[in-house]
Amino acid sequence: MAENKPIGTVLVAGAGISGIKAAIELAETGYKVLLTDSSTQVGGILAKLDYQFPSDHCGMCRMLPMVGREYSSEYCMRKSLYHENIEILPFTEVVSVAGDAGKYKVELKKRARYVNSEVCNELGKCIEACPVETADEFNHGLTKRKAIYKSVPHNVPQLLLIDKSVCTECGECVKVCSTGAINLHAQDEVETREVHAIVLASGVKLYNTKEYEDAKSYAVSPDVVTSLAFERMLSGTGTYRDGIIKRPSDGKPAKKIAWIQCMGSRNKRQNRDYCSSVCCMFALKEAVLAKEKGGDDVETTIFYMDMRTFGKGFQQYRANAEEEHGVRLVRCRVQEVVREPDGNLRIRYFDPETNEFQIAHYDIVVMSTGQVPFDDHRKWAELVNGELSPTGLLATEKYSKVRLAGKQGIFMCGSLMGLTDISEAMASGIAAAGEATSFLNAIGTDKVSFEDIAEPVTDDRQLPKAAVLLCKCGEFAGAEGIDLEMIKNEVMKHRGVGTVHVVNSICSEEGQKEALDVLKKAKCNRLLIGACQPFMYRRKVRDIAKKAGYNSSLVQIFDLLGIARRGTEEASKLAWTRRTITEIKADLESIKQKPALHVQSVPINPTALVVGGGIGGMHSALSLANRGIPVHLVEKSGELGGFAGNQIAATVDGLKPMTMAKDLKLKVFEHSKITVHLNSQVAKTQGTLGAFESKIVSDGNDQKTYLHHGAVIMATGGHEGKTDEYGYGQSERIVTQFEFKQQLESGAIDLSTVENVVMIQCVGSREAGKREYCSRICCMWAIANALKIKEMNPEVRVYVLYRDIMTYGFLEQYYTKARAAGVIFVNYDLNSKPQVEVADGMPVMRFTENILNTEVEISPDYLVLSTGVDPEATNKELAEAFSLPLNDDGFFSEADSKWRPIEFKQIGSFLAGAAHSPMPLPDVIMQAEAAAQKAYTYLSGGSINTARVISTVKDALCIRCQRCIAACPFEARSYNAAEHRIEVDPAGCQGCGMCAVACRNNAAEVSGWSDKQMMSVIDAKLADDLQPSTAS
Amino acid sequence: MNPQTEANKDLWKAIYNTGDLQHCFNCSTCISGCPASFGDPPLLVRNLARKVMYGLEEALFEDDTPWACVSCSRCEEMCPMDVKPFEMILHIRQWQASNDETRVPPSIVEIYKRGYTQAVGTNVETRQALGLDPLPIITNNPEQLAMFREMLMKTPVIAANDYMFGG
Amino acid sequence: MEFCLFLGCNTPAVRPDVEKAIRVSMDELGVDLVDADNYVCCPAFGSFPSTDEDSWLATSGWNLSIAEGKKRDILVQCGSCYSSLRMGREHIMHSDEKRQRVNELLEPTGRTVCGSSRVRHVSEVLYKEITPARIAEKVKISLEGLHGVVQYPCHTLYPSEVVGFEDSPREPKGMRQLVEALGATVDGYSRELQCCGGAGGFMKSTPEQAIEFAKTKFDSILEETKADFIAVSCITCLMHMENVQNTLNKRVGEERYKIPVFDYNQLLALCLGKEQKQVSAICNVSRDKVHQFIANAKVAA
């Protein structure tokens, strides 16, 4: 290890979920992170959302590290985030960025909170005392807060602050504060930090209905709310407290709710000719939730233009919302909302079902507000001296969604790229971390090494004897309202306690020295420490304990002030003290019965296997190889490049996949770390994370190779689907989009003789029993071909028959461009699909023109079918070989569709690109980078330490029913048929305990959580043996 | 409807060739709050745009609804694609009036004759009672009125229908 | 402040008392008006704008050239005149080709148009130039105690970038503040921004539906406000909103719809102490109650 190398440090600006994900990935890899957020909180928008589709639950904790999880918090992510390598700076703005390529000086302005959170005890007396009330922005003004407040109701720890814009400086809060935490004259602080790389994750400004003129025709009542505000109305920490969705104006139960889509988006007149990508799914989810929470009699209607269900599982969710939940979708953009005298909200719309105007009244109207990106992009471009593209967005390197053009070491992720859903936020966060990691590697920075102090050996046969350390917190605990002397005396009486000691402050160096001395002398084998903010000091305290000879698993830390802080009904010092004593006794029972647990070091073969040699696979391979990881790249065909790399010369947004693939191929073949296996397939794989063995069959079974690798990336790609609908195969004038594109490019079509071209979208797609998903790229293909036709011969009439145009995000501009070029888009639905016959070798067709409500007959020169994207057929064999799951559509199933899109539940296996779902090339590359990063985290260390707390199998009790295997959310349990027993993958197990719940014989047990132990804890909690007399 | 046999694909060029029409994505904003959309038959601006796009010459030629427009221009304000629907309506009327003499509004004959649609200046007594001076109206100035008429006679619809104007 | 007054046709021919009100109020407020001599039809949207662009823009150009000759902006009260002139000017100003063509047509008449005169609506001048505060200072009679509602002329609102002058076209405030400057209480109602429906061909092509459409507006006023009067700022709104009430009363067989409709300039002139018989002489819905109120206030003052 070179001594002079600095530790790689990255500024992640923005602590929404993509920023958090990027930060966690970097921290996990061993880099230091400064995570800033301009708001008072971390978590961004997601801190406000209780529910995410498709499960309609929260799943934020699923983004926590799966490896090295002991270095970070394992709490609810909406409460807080903690990682040893991450320094979190909320309420902090980046004010300047100087320097270049790997040597950035950033000036950070920490805005004054006026409450010193290191001293504040969060009792909230100041909040009670504050006489100023104002609208609470966290709940979008639906509730009130004080001038001194907790910005997020469910955060731990609570960082209080004063809103100086409403504070009257009356000083009431200062008077009641017992800790002197409040300073009304605090100042903003500016500090300069040096970082090697920067990840921009600041999210995007949302369309504010109070700020923009066009919203005023809708926002005519407090009952017209934004989609985020409605989310707060549904939230348990918002206004939905008694199970009723209420009108904000008068509290009347809301039974009719309407959503208006594209509020602020898809509006060329207002210079917002883009789509905001996520609002359609957001509205669908909210409508489903409104039904579920508000009852069956709640009517939900979504007014939309195109229902953009382009992502994985989106279309199925829409179908379910409509069919199972009765969410009504009306294709009509309405002009205004009128507030009737009785408060009802009147909407007049043209109903395409009946072809008549309808007037409906609603209790609540939700405005699906999107993004307003240009100001943010301009701001960042100025700050980092970056380039703006002609569209007004930060320019990125070609093919990359995360690398800023011409700015080495600066990346972006999340909604700054354009509003993203959770899955894309995760993928982009990981990809940005991946790019940053590669960059830090290239400029020669070092990683943080976890120098573990050797774990003391503890003899389990020794009688348990506990030392108890209580931190006075510099007299603070006493002031807080607990009687430490009384606790000390009571705890000392407890059976199995060796010593009880009160230290002044364990967070200080003297305190730690004192603790070490005491512990060394105490001759105990269990340790219980009471301090404030236990998760902050856990590692430090464990290190002290280890030095003193205590096994880490036998050390427990608890929040000494937790009881007082969270309060009890009888808010007295005596009550708090008694409760604290009970808690300590319960904890003592728990550690007394705990065995010493040990970390296992799992060796990792630092080699990766990438399956699929398309652009995604090649990108993953190169990304890993460039970081020094040996890669086997297996491709079933005789050539690298895949579908796009071998067949698509250019895309509508100016990319040249074939050129790009050519360049990648060259690099792959030249790279000493990459071994390419052409004409090869994986026949069988065995082993677990770190030690897989795969059998590769090459050249039609002629050659068999065994590869050893620590991780695998599935990048199998996809290809254009086939169809037998609409006369395909009966006429050479009926072709697929891809065939048409090739004929156009090769000159096989003489457009000067062509008068009419008809395209049909969603052929065999988004339809029950066929491809039930949206293939995401076909609309863009059709638009590209249509534009090409118009460019070559503007006289050709092009009709595109579509169901929903899926030009999400900034792709919308191409849809606008195509219409401007004269392409006629005709909407159809599944009940009236176009009819095609073939006469004299030419297509003859009928379709419904549903605006004019008439039948159109036409004999086009070409009928072009958008047949969607199919997964590779070999996915099935691969899934079997690797024991990886496929979904009903034949794509691989990721661990979690929102929070873990890049990995499989089976640890050490990852996926990218069309193996996951159909997606455009820049997304494939982003996922490929993300998959490489995930693999890198596992492979780069050479070994992985398992967690102490993992599940075990008691073979003697086990009846091999395998319920535990089904219950395990991490696929860490498997049945070994040869030895007829259940096995646990120690690296995969996350210690969640689901197996222990599922097991009927107590054969599955999480180490350190035995039944006996739990019973003792419960007994201790119930036995309140303190007599009032002794306490007084 | 068969656009190959029944439609004039260049109709938009003849009617509304500003490039704005093509941006229409049939969102229905224009019609959802249009006063004349309450009529029977309703004025459906969105459908007019569609007819122009397809080139449905005959249907559009017979369509009376463009004349029901109240000219409030709400559609223009609300249209997210800046199609300028009210301008389009005026252009459709112009195209109809240019190709069909029965569409020529009688009001332009009045304007040609006296400068105004109303008989401005005939209420002499009422005005006197209110203490108003006579207005310097063109009706009372034959020289100016003649020049005005001469100018109008050079414009296409009046020129083509000069018989209506006593010409 | 000085303007070239463009009266159009309905105001001088049918409602000359509104013309009188404008003249006397503007005089009182220190605004100098000269008449547009030999002006012609604005032209109304149903006339030349519906036949061909040449006749439309030539006619607009004819009118604009009068004001340009006087080096004054044009002041207009009628919504249609305002919108037509302003849109006409917009076309002339934004296309060299069109401007050339218009001047070619105007040339034999000895006229030319270059766009030096702007087109201003009387409510804009009152709201933005004179300001409600100054009006409040000037008025001699207060309408305090009366409730009014306002009707914005659509033609002064949309499309906002061409005709608008409100800071927030979707939430206009001008009319409200102007009426409030007279001391009256302005009640809001849900259909405040709904068009009166009186312009264009709606009433001619489907009168039943047009009246039904207007009825929703009046029902909203009756149900939601204590309106003693309706203040408008467009001659079409004034005439139509009176006529519709009478039609509706015949239909329901009782005198349910009887809210007097005033052009704002009439109320302003009355509050400036001008003679009611001159500035508010003509109406189809009785204004007696408001006139009486003002007469009483006058005596008290």
PDB file of N, CA, C and O in Angstrom, chain A residues 267-269 305 333-336 348 350 357 756 795 797 799 816 819 825-826 849 851 855-859, chain B residues 1-4 9 22-24 27 29 31-33 37-38 46-47 50 53-54 74 76-81:
ATOM      1  N   ASN A 267     -45.893  20.881 -22.428  1.00  0.00           N
ATOM      2  CA  ASN A 267     -46.506  22.160 -22.736  1.00  0.00           C
ATOM      3  C   ASN A 267     -45.509  23.029 -23.495  1.00  0.00           C
ATOM      4  O   ASN A 267     -44.666  23.684 -22.902  1.00  0.00           O
ATOM      5  N   LYS A 268     -45.614  22.975 -24.797  1.00  0.00           N
ATOM      6  CA  LYS A 268     -44.686  23.722 -25.643  1.00  0.00           C
ATOM      7  C   LYS A 268     -44.903  25.219 -25.480  1.00  0.00           C
ATOM      8  O   LYS A 268     -43.963  26.005 -25.508  1.00  0.00           O
ATOM      9  N   ARG A 269     -46.155  25.597 -25.289  1.00  0.00           N
ATOM     10  CA  ARG A 269     -46.481  27.021 -25.145  1.00  0.00           C
ATOM     11  C   ARG A 269     -45.759  27.633 -23.953  1.00  0.00           C
ATOM     12  O   ARG A 269     -45.376  28.793 -23.972  1.00  0.00           O
ATOM     13  N   MET A 305     -53.269  12.113 -21.126  1.00  0.00           N
ATOM     14  CA  MET A 305     -53.110  12.209 -22.585  1.00  0.00           C
ATOM     15  C   MET A 305     -52.548  10.898 -23.139  1.00  0.00           C
ATOM     16  O   MET A 305     -53.082  10.314 -24.054  1.00  0.00           O
ATOM     17  N   ARG A 333     -57.404  16.138 -21.798  1.00  0.00           N
ATOM     18  CA  ARG A 333     -56.734  17.152 -20.985  1.00  0.00           C
ATOM     19  C   ARG A 333     -57.772  18.238 -20.745  1.00  0.00           C
ATOM     20  O   ARG A 333     -58.335  18.773 -21.693  1.00  0.00           O
ATOM     21  N   VAL A 334     -58.036  18.545 -19.493  1.00  0.00           N
ATOM     22  CA  VAL A 334     -59.102  19.501 -19.217  1.00  0.00           C
ATOM     23  C   VAL A 334     -58.539  20.901 -19.092  1.00  0.00           C
ATOM     24  O   VAL A 334     -57.374  21.100 -18.778  1.00  0.00           O
ATOM     25  N   GLN A 335     -59.429  21.886 -19.350  1.00  0.00           N
ATOM     26  CA  GLN A 335     -58.966  23.265 -19.433  1.00  0.00           C
ATOM     27  C   GLN A 335     -58.928  23.944 -18.076  1.00  0.00           C
ATOM     28  O   GLN A 335     -58.133  24.843 -17.842  1.00  0.00           O
ATOM     29  N   GLU A 336     -59.826  23.526 -17.205  1.00  0.00           N
ATOM     30  CA  GLU A 336     -59.906  24.235 -15.936  1.00  0.00           C
ATOM     31  C   GLU A 336     -60.671  23.401 -14.909  1.00  0.00           C
ATOM     32  O   GLU A 336     -61.348  22.444 -15.244  1.00  0.00           O
ATOM     33  N   ARG A 348     -65.278  19.760 -16.563  1.00  0.00           N
ATOM     34  CA  ARG A 348     -65.991  19.407 -17.791  1.00  0.00           C
ATOM     35  C   ARG A 348     -64.983  18.770 -18.722  1.00  0.00           C
ATOM     36  O   ARG A 348     -63.886  19.303 -18.915  1.00  0.00           O
ATOM     37  N   PHE A 350     -64.393  16.005 -22.319  1.00  0.00           N
ATOM     38  CA  PHE A 350     -64.953  15.301 -23.466  1.00  0.00           C
ATOM     39  C   PHE A 350     -64.624  13.839 -23.290  1.00  0.00           C
ATOM     40  O   PHE A 350     -63.462  13.456 -23.211  1.00  0.00           O
ATOM     41  N   PHE A 357     -69.641  15.501 -24.175  1.00  0.00           N
ATOM     42  CA  PHE A 357     -69.119  16.236 -23.026  1.00  0.00           C
ATOM     43  C   PHE A 357     -69.770  15.712 -21.758  1.00  0.00           C
ATOM     44  O   PHE A 357     -70.952  15.367 -21.758  1.00  0.00           O
ATOM     45  N   ASN A 756     -48.194   6.495 -49.125  1.00  0.00           N
ATOM     46  CA  ASN A 756     -48.708   6.320 -47.766  1.00  0.00           C
ATOM     47  C   ASN A 756     -47.960   5.223 -47.028  1.00  0.00           C
ATOM     48  O   ASN A 756     -47.734   4.150 -47.578  1.00  0.00           O
ATOM     49  N   GLU A 795     -43.563  14.488 -48.959  1.00  0.00           N
ATOM     50  CA  GLU A 795     -44.891  14.282 -49.525  1.00  0.00           C
ATOM     51  C   GLU A 795     -45.534  12.982 -49.066  1.00  0.00           C
ATOM     52  O   GLU A 795     -46.737  12.786 -49.211  1.00  0.00           O
ATOM     53  N   ARG A 797     -47.353  10.469 -46.844  1.00  0.00           N
ATOM     54  CA  ARG A 797     -48.194  10.600 -45.640  1.00  0.00           C
ATOM     55  C   ARG A 797     -47.896   9.423 -44.719  1.00  0.00           C
ATOM     56  O   ARG A 797     -47.952   8.277 -45.141  1.00  0.00           O
ATOM     57  N   TYR A 799     -48.915   7.585 -41.231  1.00  0.00           N
ATOM     58  CA  TYR A 799     -49.880   7.444 -40.133  1.00  0.00           C
ATOM     59  C   TYR A 799     -49.289   6.501 -39.089  1.00  0.00           C
ATOM     60  O   TYR A 799     -48.865   5.391 -39.430  1.00  0.00           O
ATOM     61  N   THR A 816     -42.874  15.604 -30.685  1.00  0.00           N
ATOM     62  CA  THR A 816     -43.283  16.920 -31.177  1.00  0.00           C
ATOM     63  C   THR A 816     -42.710  17.164 -32.571  1.00  0.00           C
ATOM     64  O   THR A 816     -43.400  17.644 -33.464  1.00  0.00           O
ATOM     65  N   ARG A 819     -44.633  15.225 -35.224  1.00  0.00           N
ATOM     66  CA  ARG A 819     -45.916  15.847 -35.574  1.00  0.00           C
ATOM     67  C   ARG A 819     -45.680  17.092 -36.422  1.00  0.00           C
ATOM     68  O   ARG A 819     -46.362  17.317 -37.411  1.00  0.00           O
ATOM     69  N   PHE A 825     -50.683  11.018 -36.084  1.00  0.00           N
ATOM     70  CA  PHE A 825     -50.767   9.993 -35.047  1.00  0.00           C
ATOM     71  C   PHE A 825     -52.238   9.700 -34.762  1.00  0.00           C
ATOM     72  O   PHE A 825     -53.015  10.622 -34.513  1.00  0.00           O
ATOM     73  N   VAL A 826     -52.581   8.440 -34.843  1.00  0.00           N
ATOM     74  CA  VAL A 826     -53.978   8.045 -34.658  1.00  0.00           C
ATOM     75  C   VAL A 826     -54.060   7.078 -33.492  1.00  0.00           C
ATOM     76  O   VAL A 826     -53.394   6.035 -33.498  1.00  0.00           O
ATOM     77  N   GLU A 849     -60.616   6.224 -36.819  1.00  0.00           N
ATOM     78  CA  GLU A 849     -60.058   7.545 -36.496  1.00  0.00           C
ATOM     79  C   GLU A 849     -60.927   8.066 -35.356  1.00  0.00           C
ATOM     80  O   GLU A 849     -62.069   8.480 -35.572  1.00  0.00           O
ATOM     81  N   ILE A 851     -60.827  10.530 -33.156  1.00  0.00           N
ATOM     82  CA  ILE A 851     -61.174  11.939 -32.901  1.00  0.00           C
ATOM     83  C   ILE A 851     -62.417  12.281 -33.727  1.00  0.00           C
ATOM     84  O   ILE A 851     -63.386  12.853 -33.225  1.00  0.00           O
ATOM     85  N   GLU A 855     -64.461   5.601 -39.685  1.00  0.00           N
ATOM     86  CA  GLU A 855     -63.609   4.504 -40.149  1.00  0.00           C
ATOM     87  C   GLU A 855     -62.759   4.994 -41.316  1.00  0.00           C
ATOM     88  O   GLU A 855     -63.243   5.666 -42.216  1.00  0.00           O
ATOM     89  N   VAL A 856     -61.491   4.655 -41.257  1.00  0.00           N
ATOM     90  CA  VAL A 856     -60.594   5.035 -42.346  1.00  0.00           C
ATOM     91  C   VAL A 856     -60.205   3.786 -43.124  1.00  0.00           C
ATOM     92  O   VAL A 856     -59.904   2.751 -42.536  1.00  0.00           O
ATOM     93  N   GLU A 857     -60.280   3.886 -44.453  1.00  0.00           N
ATOM     94  CA  GLU A 857     -59.803   2.780 -45.293  1.00  0.00           C
ATOM     95  C   GLU A 857     -58.586   3.280 -46.039  1.00  0.00           C
ATOM     96  O   GLU A 857     -58.589   4.401 -46.545  1.00  0.00           O
ATOM     97  N   ILE A 858     -57.593   2.440 -46.109  1.00  0.00           N
ATOM     98  CA  ILE A 858     -56.381   2.912 -46.771  1.00  0.00           C
ATOM     99  C   ILE A 858     -55.583   1.715 -47.287  1.00  0.00           C
ATOM    100  O   ILE A 858     -55.615   0.638 -46.696  1.00  0.00           O
ATOM    101  N   SER A 859     -54.929   1.910 -48.423  1.00  0.00           N
ATOM    102  CA  SER A 859     -54.042   0.872 -48.956  1.00  0.00           C
ATOM    103  C   SER A 859     -52.634   1.437 -48.963  1.00  0.00           C
ATOM    104  O   SER A 859     -52.204   2.029 -49.950  1.00  0.00           O
TER     105      SER A 859
ATOM    106  N   MET B   1     -64.119   6.595 -44.604  1.00  0.00           N
ATOM    107  CA  MET B   1     -63.337   7.652 -45.241  1.00  0.00           C
ATOM    108  C   MET B   1     -62.048   7.066 -45.784  1.00  0.00           C
ATOM    109  O   MET B   1     -61.351   6.318 -45.099  1.00  0.00           O
ATOM    110  N   ASN B   2     -61.763   7.378 -47.008  1.00  0.00           N
ATOM    111  CA  ASN B   2     -60.511   6.917 -47.587  1.00  0.00           C
ATOM    112  C   ASN B   2     -59.653   8.123 -47.939  1.00  0.00           C
ATOM    113  O   ASN B   2     -59.931   8.839 -48.887  1.00  0.00           O
ATOM    114  N   PRO B   3     -58.624   8.373 -47.130  1.00  0.00           N
ATOM    115  CA  PRO B   3     -57.817   9.578 -47.373  1.00  0.00           C
ATOM    116  C   PRO B   3     -57.140   9.578 -48.735  1.00  0.00           C
ATOM    117  O   PRO B   3     -56.754  10.630 -49.237  1.00  0.00           O
ATOM    118  N   GLN B   4     -56.976   8.379 -49.320  1.00  0.00           N
ATOM    119  CA  GLN B   4     -56.317   8.354 -50.630  1.00  0.00           C
ATOM    120  C   GLN B   4     -57.219   8.926 -51.721  1.00  0.00           C
ATOM    121  O   GLN B   4     -56.761   9.533 -52.667  1.00  0.00           O
ATOM    122  N   LYS B   9     -54.362  16.059 -49.340  1.00  0.00           N
ATOM    123  CA  LYS B   9     -53.353  16.059 -48.279  1.00  0.00           C
ATOM    124  C   LYS B   9     -52.651  17.410 -48.150  1.00  0.00           C
ATOM    125  O   LYS B   9     -51.963  17.654 -47.175  1.00  0.00           O
ATOM    126  N   GLN B  22     -49.691  21.568 -36.988  1.00  0.00           N
ATOM    127  CA  GLN B  22     -49.128  20.222 -36.927  1.00  0.00           C
ATOM    128  C   GLN B  22     -48.770  19.786 -35.506  1.00  0.00           C
ATOM    129  O   GLN B  22     -48.679  18.607 -35.216  1.00  0.00           O
ATOM    130  N   HIS B  23     -48.549  20.740 -34.636  1.00  0.00           N
ATOM    131  CA  HIS B  23     -48.148  20.366 -33.282  1.00  0.00           C
ATOM    132  C   HIS B  23     -49.282  19.752 -32.471  1.00  0.00           C
ATOM    133  O   HIS B  23     -49.061  19.164 -31.424  1.00  0.00           O
ATOM    134  N   CYS B  24     -50.496  19.916 -32.937  1.00  0.00           N
ATOM    135  CA  CYS B  24     -51.665  19.436 -32.191  1.00  0.00           C
ATOM    136  C   CYS B  24     -51.509  17.957 -31.848  1.00  0.00           C
ATOM    137  O   CYS B  24     -51.160  17.150 -32.704  1.00  0.00           O
ATOM    138  N   CYS B  27     -55.262  16.748 -27.568  1.00  0.00           N
ATOM    139  CA  CYS B  27     -55.409  16.560 -26.131  1.00  0.00           C
ATOM    140  C   CYS B  27     -56.778  16.967 -25.613  1.00  0.00           C
ATOM    141  O   CYS B  27     -57.150  16.630 -24.505  1.00  0.00           O
ATOM    142  N   THR B  29     -57.840  19.971 -24.846  1.00  0.00           N
ATOM    143  CA  THR B  29     -57.883  21.159 -23.983  1.00  0.00           C
ATOM    144  C   THR B  29     -58.761  22.245 -24.610  1.00  0.00           C
ATOM    145  O   THR B  29     -59.555  22.884 -23.923  1.00  0.00           O
ATOM    146  N   ILE B  31     -61.293  22.144 -26.463  1.00  0.00           N
ATOM    147  CA  ILE B  31     -62.748  21.979 -26.464  1.00  0.00           C
ATOM    148  C   ILE B  31     -63.339  21.904 -25.061  1.00  0.00           C
ATOM    149  O   ILE B  31     -64.507  22.190 -24.874  1.00  0.00           O
ATOM    150  N   SER B  32     -62.499  21.553 -24.069  1.00  0.00           N
ATOM    151  CA  SER B  32     -63.121  21.258 -22.778  1.00  0.00           C
ATOM    152  C   SER B  32     -63.685  22.499 -22.101  1.00  0.00           C
ATOM    153  O   SER B  32     -64.544  22.395 -21.239  1.00  0.00           O
ATOM    154  N   GLY B  33     -63.238  23.700 -22.496  1.00  0.00           N
ATOM    155  CA  GLY B  33     -63.795  24.891 -21.852  1.00  0.00           C
ATOM    156  C   GLY B  33     -64.315  25.912 -22.854  1.00  0.00           C
ATOM    157  O   GLY B  33     -64.547  27.054 -22.498  1.00  0.00           O
ATOM    158  N   SER B  37     -68.556  25.190 -27.562  1.00  0.00           N
ATOM    159  CA  SER B  37     -68.644  23.732 -27.509  1.00  0.00           C
ATOM    160  C   SER B  37     -69.930  23.308 -26.810  1.00  0.00           C
ATOM    161  O   SER B  37     -70.294  22.138 -26.816  1.00  0.00           O
ATOM    162  N   PHE B  38     -70.612  24.269 -26.181  1.00  0.00           N
ATOM    163  CA  PHE B  38     -71.909  23.979 -25.568  1.00  0.00           C
ATOM    164  C   PHE B  38     -73.027  23.996 -26.614  1.00  0.00           C
ATOM    165  O   PHE B  38     -74.166  23.687 -26.307  1.00  0.00           O
ATOM    166  N   ARG B  46     -60.799  20.921 -31.809  1.00  0.00           N
ATOM    167  CA  ARG B  46     -59.900  19.785 -31.977  1.00  0.00           C
ATOM    168  C   ARG B  46     -60.230  19.006 -33.253  1.00  0.00           C
ATOM    169  O   ARG B  46     -59.350  18.617 -34.017  1.00  0.00           O
ATOM    170  N   ASN B  47     -61.538  18.805 -33.497  1.00  0.00           N
ATOM    171  CA  ASN B  47     -61.944  18.045 -34.674  1.00  0.00           C
ATOM    172  C   ASN B  47     -61.686  18.815 -35.962  1.00  0.00           C
ATOM    173  O   ASN B  47     -61.352  18.227 -36.994  1.00  0.00           O
ATOM    174  N   ARG B  50     -58.210  18.359 -36.827  1.00  0.00           N
ATOM    175  CA  ARG B  50     -58.023  17.015 -37.371  1.00  0.00           C
ATOM    176  C   ARG B  50     -58.436  16.950 -38.844  1.00  0.00           C
ATOM    177  O   ARG B  50     -57.765  16.348 -39.665  1.00  0.00           O
ATOM    178  N   MET B  53     -55.860  18.519 -40.921  1.00  0.00           N
ATOM    179  CA  MET B  53     -54.676  17.650 -41.023  1.00  0.00           C
ATOM    180  C   MET B  53     -54.894  16.523 -42.034  1.00  0.00           C
ATOM    181  O   MET B  53     -54.040  16.233 -42.851  1.00  0.00           O
ATOM    182  N   TYR B  54     -56.044  15.877 -41.931  1.00  0.00           N
ATOM    183  CA  TYR B  54     -56.323  14.785 -42.869  1.00  0.00           C
ATOM    184  C   TYR B  54     -56.535  15.308 -44.284  1.00  0.00           C
ATOM    185  O   TYR B  54     -56.287  14.626 -45.258  1.00  0.00           O
ATOM    186  N   ARG B  74     -59.873  31.757 -25.521  1.00  0.00           N
ATOM    187  CA  ARG B  74     -59.459  30.890 -24.399  1.00  0.00           C
ATOM    188  C   ARG B  74     -58.638  29.718 -24.898  1.00  0.00           C
ATOM    189  O   ARG B  74     -57.648  29.321 -24.287  1.00  0.00           O
ATOM    190  N   GLU B  76     -56.740  29.536 -27.307  1.00  0.00           N
ATOM    191  CA  GLU B  76     -55.402  29.958 -27.658  1.00  0.00           C
ATOM    192  C   GLU B  76     -54.530  30.076 -26.400  1.00  0.00           C
ATOM    193  O   GLU B  76     -53.356  29.745 -26.388  1.00  0.00           O
ATOM    194  N   GLU B  77     -55.159  30.581 -25.355  1.00  0.00           N
ATOM    195  CA  GLU B  77     -54.451  30.728 -24.084  1.00  0.00           C
ATOM    196  C   GLU B  77     -54.094  29.366 -23.489  1.00  0.00           C
ATOM    197  O   GLU B  77     -53.028  29.181 -22.906  1.00  0.00           O
ATOM    198  N   MET B  78     -54.997  28.424 -23.608  1.00  0.00           N
ATOM    199  CA  MET B  78     -54.848  27.146 -22.904  1.00  0.00           C
ATOM    200  C   MET B  78     -54.092  26.090 -23.709  1.00  0.00           C
ATOM    201  O   MET B  78     -53.595  25.131 -23.132  1.00  0.00           O
ATOM    202  N   CYS B  79     -54.059  26.229 -25.017  1.00  0.00           N
ATOM    203  CA  CYS B  79     -53.488  25.171 -25.860  1.00  0.00           C
ATOM    204  C   CYS B  79     -52.033  24.908 -25.480  1.00  0.00           C
ATOM    205  O   CYS B  79     -51.190  25.796 -25.579  1.00  0.00           O
ATOM    206  N   PRO B  80     -51.710  23.678 -25.046  1.00  0.00           N
ATOM    207  CA  PRO B  80     -50.328  23.427 -24.613  1.00  0.00           C
ATOM    208  C   PRO B  80     -49.350  23.345 -25.783  1.00  0.00           C
ATOM    209  O   PRO B  80     -48.152  23.402 -25.576  1.00  0.00           O
ATOM    210  N   MET B  81     -49.869  23.208 -26.972  1.00  0.00           N
ATOM    211  CA  MET B  81     -48.975  23.036 -28.118  1.00  0.00           C
ATOM    212  C   MET B  81     -48.907  24.296 -28.979  1.00  0.00           C
ATOM    213  O   MET B  81     -48.323  24.292 -30.052  1.00  0.00           O
TER     214      MET B  81
END
